[in-house]
Every structure is written in C-alpha cells, then in structure tokens.
Coordinates of C-alpha atoms in Angstrom, one line a residue:
M63 CA -2.0 19.1 3.6
S64 CA -3.3 18.1 0.3
Q65 CA -2.1 14.7 -0.9
P66 CA -3.5 11.9 -3.0
F67 CA -3.6 9.2 -0.2
G68 CA -7.1 8.6 1.0
Y69 CA -8.5 10.4 -2.0
S70 CA -7.3 9.1 -5.4
I71 CA -5.1 6.3 -3.9
T72 CA -7.1 4.1 -1.5
S73 CA -6.2 1.0 0.6
D74 CA -8.2 -1.2 -1.8
E75 CA -6.1 0.0 -4.8
V76 CA -3.0 -0.7 -2.7
V77 CA -4.1 -4.3 -2.1
E78 CA -5.0 -4.7 -5.7
D79 CA -1.7 -3.3 -6.9
L80 CA 0.5 -5.3 -4.7
S81 CA -1.4 -8.5 -5.5
F82 CA 0.2 -8.1 -9.0
F83 CA 3.7 -8.8 -7.6
D84 CA 4.8 -12.3 -6.8
D85 CA 8.0 -11.5 -5.1
W86 CA 8.7 -9.4 -2.2
E87 CA 11.5 -7.5 -3.8
D88 CA 9.0 -6.0 -6.3
R89 CA 6.5 -5.3 -3.6
Y90 CA 9.1 -3.4 -1.6
R91 CA 9.9 -1.4 -4.7
F92 CA 6.2 -0.6 -5.2
I93 CA 5.9 0.5 -1.5
I94 CA 9.0 2.7 -1.9
D95 CA 7.5 4.3 -4.9
L96 CA 4.3 4.9 -3.1
G97 CA 6.3 6.7 -0.4
K98 CA 7.9 8.9 -3.1
Q99 CA 4.4 10.4 -3.7
L100 CA 4.0 11.4 -0.2
P101 CA 4.3 15.3 0.1
K102 CA 7.4 16.3 2.1
M103 CA 6.5 17.7 5.4
D104 CA 7.9 21.2 5.9
E105 CA 11.1 21.1 8.1
S106 CA 9.7 23.6 10.4
A107 CA 6.8 21.2 11.2
K108 CA 9.1 18.4 12.2
T109 CA 8.9 19.2 15.9
E110 CA 9.5 17.0 18.9
D111 CA 5.8 16.8 19.7
K112 CA 5.1 15.3 16.2
L113 CA 7.8 12.6 16.5
V114 CA 6.3 9.1 16.8
R115 CA 7.9 7.2 19.5
G116 CA 8.7 3.5 19.1
C117 CA 10.0 3.9 15.5
Q118 CA 13.6 2.9 14.7
S119 CA 13.5 5.7 12.0
Q120 CA 12.4 9.2 12.6
V121 CA 8.7 9.6 11.8
W122 CA 6.7 12.8 12.2
L123 CA 2.9 12.9 12.2
D124 CA 0.5 15.8 12.3
A125 CA -3.2 15.9 11.9
E126 CA -5.9 18.5 11.4
L127 CA -9.6 18.1 11.5
K128 CA -11.4 19.6 8.5
E129 CA -15.2 19.1 8.0
N130 CA -15.1 16.1 10.4
R131 CA -12.3 14.4 8.4
L132 CA -8.7 14.0 9.6
E133 CA -6.0 15.3 7.2
F134 CA -2.6 13.9 8.1
S135 CA 0.8 15.2 7.3
V136 CA 3.6 12.6 7.7
D137 CA 7.2 12.1 7.0
S138 CA 10.2 9.9 7.7
D139 CA 13.9 10.0 7.1
A140 CA 13.8 6.3 5.8
V141 CA 12.4 5.6 2.3
I142 CA 10.8 2.2 3.2
V143 CA 9.1 3.9 6.2
R144 CA 7.8 6.6 3.9
G145 CA 6.3 3.9 1.8
L146 CA 4.7 2.4 4.9
L147 CA 3.4 5.7 5.9
A148 CA 1.9 6.0 2.4
M149 CA 0.1 2.7 2.8
V150 CA -1.3 3.8 6.2
M151 CA -2.4 7.2 4.7
C152 CA -4.2 5.3 2.0
A153 CA -6.3 3.7 4.7
Y154 CA -6.6 6.7 7.2
N155 CA -6.1 10.0 5.5
H156 CA -9.3 12.1 4.9
K157 CA -11.5 9.8 6.9
T158 CA -13.7 10.6 9.9
P159 CA -12.3 9.8 13.3
Q160 CA -15.1 7.0 13.5
D161 CA -14.1 5.5 10.2
I162 CA -10.5 5.4 11.3
L163 CA -11.3 3.7 14.5
A164 CA -13.5 1.2 12.7
F165 CA -11.1 0.3 9.9
D166 CA -9.5 -3.1 10.2
I167 CA -5.8 -2.3 9.6
E168 CA -4.7 -5.8 10.4
Q169 CA -7.0 -7.2 7.7
Y170 CA -5.5 -4.6 5.3
F171 CA -1.9 -5.6 6.1
D172 CA -2.9 -9.4 6.1
A173 CA -4.4 -8.9 2.6
V174 CA -0.9 -8.0 1.3
D175 CA 1.1 -10.3 3.8
L176 CA 3.0 -7.3 4.9
V177 CA 3.8 -7.7 8.6
K178 CA 5.7 -11.0 8.3
H179 CA 8.0 -9.4 5.6
L180 CA 9.0 -6.6 8.0
S181 CA 11.8 -6.7 10.5
P182 CA 10.6 -6.8 14.1
S183 CA 11.6 -3.2 14.7
R184 CA 9.8 -2.0 11.5
G185 CA 6.8 -3.9 12.7
N186 CA 6.9 -2.3 16.1
G187 CA 7.4 1.2 14.3
L188 CA 4.4 0.5 12.1
R189 CA 2.3 -0.3 15.2
A190 CA 3.5 2.8 17.0
M191 CA 2.3 4.8 14.0
I192 CA -1.1 3.3 13.9
E193 CA -1.6 3.6 17.7
R194 CA -0.7 7.4 17.3
I195 CA -3.2 7.8 14.5
K196 CA -5.9 5.9 16.4
G197 CA -5.1 8.0 19.6
I198 CA -5.6 11.2 17.5
A199 CA -8.9 9.7 16.0
K200 CA -10.2 8.8 19.5
E201 CA -9.3 12.3 20.8
Y202 CA -11.4 13.9 18.0
S203 CA -14.2 11.4 18.1
T204 CA -14.9 12.1 21.9
S205 CA -14.6 15.9 21.4
S206 CA -17.0 16.2 18.6

C-alpha cells in the first residue's frame, strides 16, 4: 500500500501549496493533480465491504495496521473525488489511530476554504469518507 501521501506529501504542504492559488479553478486543478498521484487500487480489492456509503461517486477504502500505523488504500471512479481522497490521505495515511482521532480535519479544510467550494453531495461524501476512517481508527485504538 506504499504511497507518498502522509509520508512525503503532508497536510501542511497541501495547505501551503493551495495558498498559492487565488482562484478556485486553479485549486481544483491542483486537487485533481494530487489525486492523479494516488496509487490505483487493485480491481480485485474493490469489494462491496470496502465501498464507502454516502458518497455520490464510488469510493473504496481499505486499511491495514502496520507497526501501530494505519496504511490506507483508497480509490474512486471520479477524478475530483480522487483528489479529495489524496488530501485526506495527506492528513491520515501512515498515522497512528490516536493521531488520526486527534487530527482536526475541519481546521485543515478551513485552512484551504474547501468545504464551501464543494457541492452539498460532495461535502456529504467527504464527511462519509472521514467518518469511515475515524471508525477504523477507533476500532484499532481500542483493540491495541
């Protein structure tokens, strides 16, 4: 599940990079380009149990605990959603379950003024992805 997100591409870097753009068309392009760097999830891994409910697009999410850090594998059939997933991975991938639960994702999105620039259905989908990740983190934090 190796990928740059959460390792060499962090949430702080995303905030910094997005701050260079004045208009949202450029920011969307950046987010889409970020999504292009996400490793594709193997088709055989795109199973019903990995589908995130509440998303307009199809979104798959899988997690594995390695050395007390969660490694995520994610994918979507929509380019902008892949970009949003990449942003989320910058914040959550390769973090401990406790770090994930403590991270202020709202502050992260507020720093780039993201949520108000998403359609209501995209915003709901983004919240569904985050809830799924936090649920996984809670599961692992109580079992360790």
